């Protein structure tokens, strides 16, 4: 498996406020998806700030107010590898919260939960390689 951690996602109550905070710290946003998600490139990892309700809807979970959330993104080289990793996740005792699907921004993704409740996005982006 060639999966790498490429995104650390912080689930936030107010992405506009959170973006302003991180920009005041000196980070530069590379792009945003409306007022729901903001991306800050940090070398080989991207920090994403994602609106709590939009994040929960995408991940197939219930939003929980007042609880900080973090999700780790595992990006793979191919769609087939994503499907294999999702099946391996299930076989190892993990739960798939949202099966592989095409997102509205063109990424093939699934959401999985480990036995301790940690949330992982497993994704294949046909417009980007892991080497970028």
CSV table of C-alpha atoms in Angstrom, one decimal:
chain,number,residue,atom,x,y,z
A,1,UNK,CA,0.0,0.0,0.0
A,2,UNK,CA,1.3,3.4,-0.9
A,3,UNK,CA,-1.1,5.5,1.2
A,4,UNK,CA,0.4,8.5,2.9
A,5,UNK,CA,-1.0,11.0,5.4
A,6,UNK,CA,-1.5,14.1,3.2
A,7,UNK,CA,-4.2,16.1,5.0
A,8,UNK,CA,-4.9,16.9,8.6
A,9,UNK,CA,-8.5,18.2,8.9
A,10,UNK,CA,-9.6,20.3,11.8
A,11,UNK,CA,-13.4,20.4,12.1
A,12,UNK,CA,-14.4,23.9,13.0
A,13,UNK,CA,-17.5,25.8,14.1
A,14,UNK,CA,-16.8,28.8,11.8
A,15,UNK,CA,-14.4,28.3,8.9
A,16,UNK,CA,-14.2,32.0,8.1
A,17,UNK,CA,-13.1,32.8,11.7
A,18,UNK,CA,-10.7,29.8,11.8
A,19,UNK,CA,-9.2,30.9,8.4
A,20,UNK,CA,-8.6,34.4,9.8
A,21,UNK,CA,-6.9,33.0,12.9
A,22,UNK,CA,-4.5,30.8,10.9
A,23,UNK,CA,-3.8,33.6,8.4
A,24,UNK,CA,-2.9,35.9,11.4
A,25,UNK,CA,-0.4,33.2,12.4
A,26,UNK,CA,1.3,33.6,9.0
A,27,UNK,CA,-0.2,30.7,7.0
A,28,UNK,CA,-1.4,31.3,3.5
A,29,UNK,CA,-4.5,29.6,2.3
A,30,UNK,CA,-4.1,28.0,-1.1
A,31,UNK,CA,-7.8,27.8,-1.8
A,32,UNK,CA,-11.3,27.5,-0.3
A,33,UNK,CA,-14.5,25.7,-1.2
A,34,UNK,CA,-17.1,28.4,-0.6
A,35,UNK,CA,-17.2,29.1,3.2
A,36,UNK,CA,-17.1,25.3,4.1
A,37,UNK,CA,-13.4,24.2,3.6
A,38,UNK,CA,-10.1,26.1,3.6
A,39,UNK,CA,-6.7,24.6,2.6
A,40,UNK,CA,-3.3,25.6,3.9
A,41,UNK,CA,-0.3,23.8,2.3
A,42,UNK,CA,2.3,23.0,4.9
A,43,UNK,CA,5.1,21.2,2.9
A,44,UNK,CA,4.0,17.7,2.1
A,45,UNK,CA,0.9,17.9,4.3
A,46,UNK,CA,-2.2,20.2,3.9
A,47,UNK,CA,-4.0,21.6,6.9
A,48,UNK,CA,-7.7,21.7,6.1
A,49,UNK,CA,-10.3,23.6,8.1
A,50,UNK,CA,-13.8,22.2,7.5
A,51,UNK,CA,-17.2,23.4,8.7
A,52,UNK,CA,-18.6,21.1,11.3
A,53,UNK,CA,-22.0,20.5,9.7
A,54,UNK,CA,-20.6,20.1,6.1
A,55,UNK,CA,-17.9,17.8,7.4
A,56,UNK,CA,-20.4,15.6,9.2
A,57,UNK,CA,-22.6,15.4,6.2
A,58,UNK,CA,-19.7,14.4,3.9
A,59,UNK,CA,-18.4,11.8,6.4
A,60,UNK,CA,-21.8,10.3,7.0
A,61,UNK,CA,-21.7,11.0,10.8
A,62,UNK,CA,-23.8,13.1,13.1
A,63,UNK,CA,-22.3,16.6,13.9
A,64,UNK,CA,-21.4,17.0,17.5
A,65,UNK,CA,-21.3,20.6,18.8
A,66,UNK,CA,-18.7,21.6,21.2
A,67,UNK,CA,-16.4,18.7,20.4
A,68,UNK,CA,-13.2,19.2,18.5
A,69,UNK,CA,-12.7,17.0,15.6
A,70,UNK,CA,-9.7,15.8,13.6
A,71,UNK,CA,-9.7,13.6,10.6
A,72,UNK,CA,-6.7,12.0,8.9
A,73,UNK,CA,-6.7,11.7,5.1
A,74,UNK,CA,-5.1,8.7,3.5
A,75,UNK,CA,-4.6,9.3,-0.2
A,76,UNK,CA,-3.8,6.4,-2.5
A,77,UNK,CA,-2.5,6.1,-6.1
A,78,UNK,CA,-5.6,4.5,-7.7
A,79,UNK,CA,-9.3,4.0,-7.3
A,80,UNK,CA,-8.7,0.3,-7.1
A,81,UNK,CA,-6.3,0.8,-4.3
A,82,UNK,CA,-8.9,2.8,-2.5
A,83,UNK,CA,-11.4,0.0,-2.8
A,84,UNK,CA,-8.9,-2.5,-1.6
A,85,UNK,CA,-8.0,-0.4,1.4
A,86,UNK,CA,-11.7,0.1,2.4
A,87,UNK,CA,-12.2,-3.7,2.3
A,88,UNK,CA,-9.0,-4.3,4.3
A,89,UNK,CA,-10.3,-1.7,6.8
A,90,UNK,CA,-13.5,-3.7,7.3
A,91,UNK,CA,-11.6,-7.0,7.5
A,92,UNK,CA,-9.4,-5.6,10.2
A,93,UNK,CA,-12.4,-4.7,12.3
A,94,UNK,CA,-12.9,-1.0,11.4
A,95,UNK,CA,-16.2,0.5,10.4
A,96,UNK,CA,-16.9,2.2,7.1
A,97,UNK,CA,-19.0,5.3,7.9
A,98,UNK,CA,-19.5,6.2,4.2
A,99,UNK,CA,-18.6,3.8,1.4
A,100,UNK,CA,-16.6,4.9,-1.6
A,101,UNK,CA,-18.3,7.6,-3.5
A,102,UNK,CA,-17.6,10.5,-5.9
A,103,UNK,CA,-17.5,13.8,-4.1
A,104,UNK,CA,-18.9,17.0,-5.6
A,105,UNK,CA,-15.3,18.2,-6.2
A,106,UNK,CA,-14.2,15.1,-8.2
A,107,UNK,CA,-12.4,13.0,-5.6
A,108,UNK,CA,-13.3,9.4,-5.0
A,109,UNK,CA,-13.4,9.0,-1.3
A,110,UNK,CA,-14.7,6.8,1.6
A,111,UNK,CA,-14.9,7.6,5.3
A,112,UNK,CA,-13.8,5.0,7.9
A,113,UNK,CA,-13.6,4.8,11.6
A,114,UNK,CA,-11.0,2.8,13.6
A,115,UNK,CA,-11.9,0.7,16.6
A,116,UNK,CA,-11.2,3.7,18.9
A,117,UNK,CA,-13.5,6.0,16.9
A,118,UNK,CA,-10.8,8.0,15.0
A,119,UNK,CA,-12.1,9.2,11.6
A,120,UNK,CA,-10.1,8.6,8.4
A,121,UNK,CA,-10.9,9.8,4.9
A,122,UNK,CA,-9.5,7.4,2.3
A,123,UNK,CA,-9.2,9.1,-1.0
A,124,UNK,CA,-8.0,9.0,-4.6
A,125,UNK,CA,-7.8,12.2,-6.5
A,126,UNK,CA,-7.4,11.6,-10.3
A,127,UNK,CA,-6.2,15.2,-10.7
A,128,UNK,CA,-3.3,14.9,-8.3
A,129,UNK,CA,-0.5,12.5,-7.5
A,130,UNK,CA,1.0,11.6,-4.2
A,131,UNK,CA,4.3,12.9,-5.4
A,132,UNK,CA,3.0,16.5,-5.7
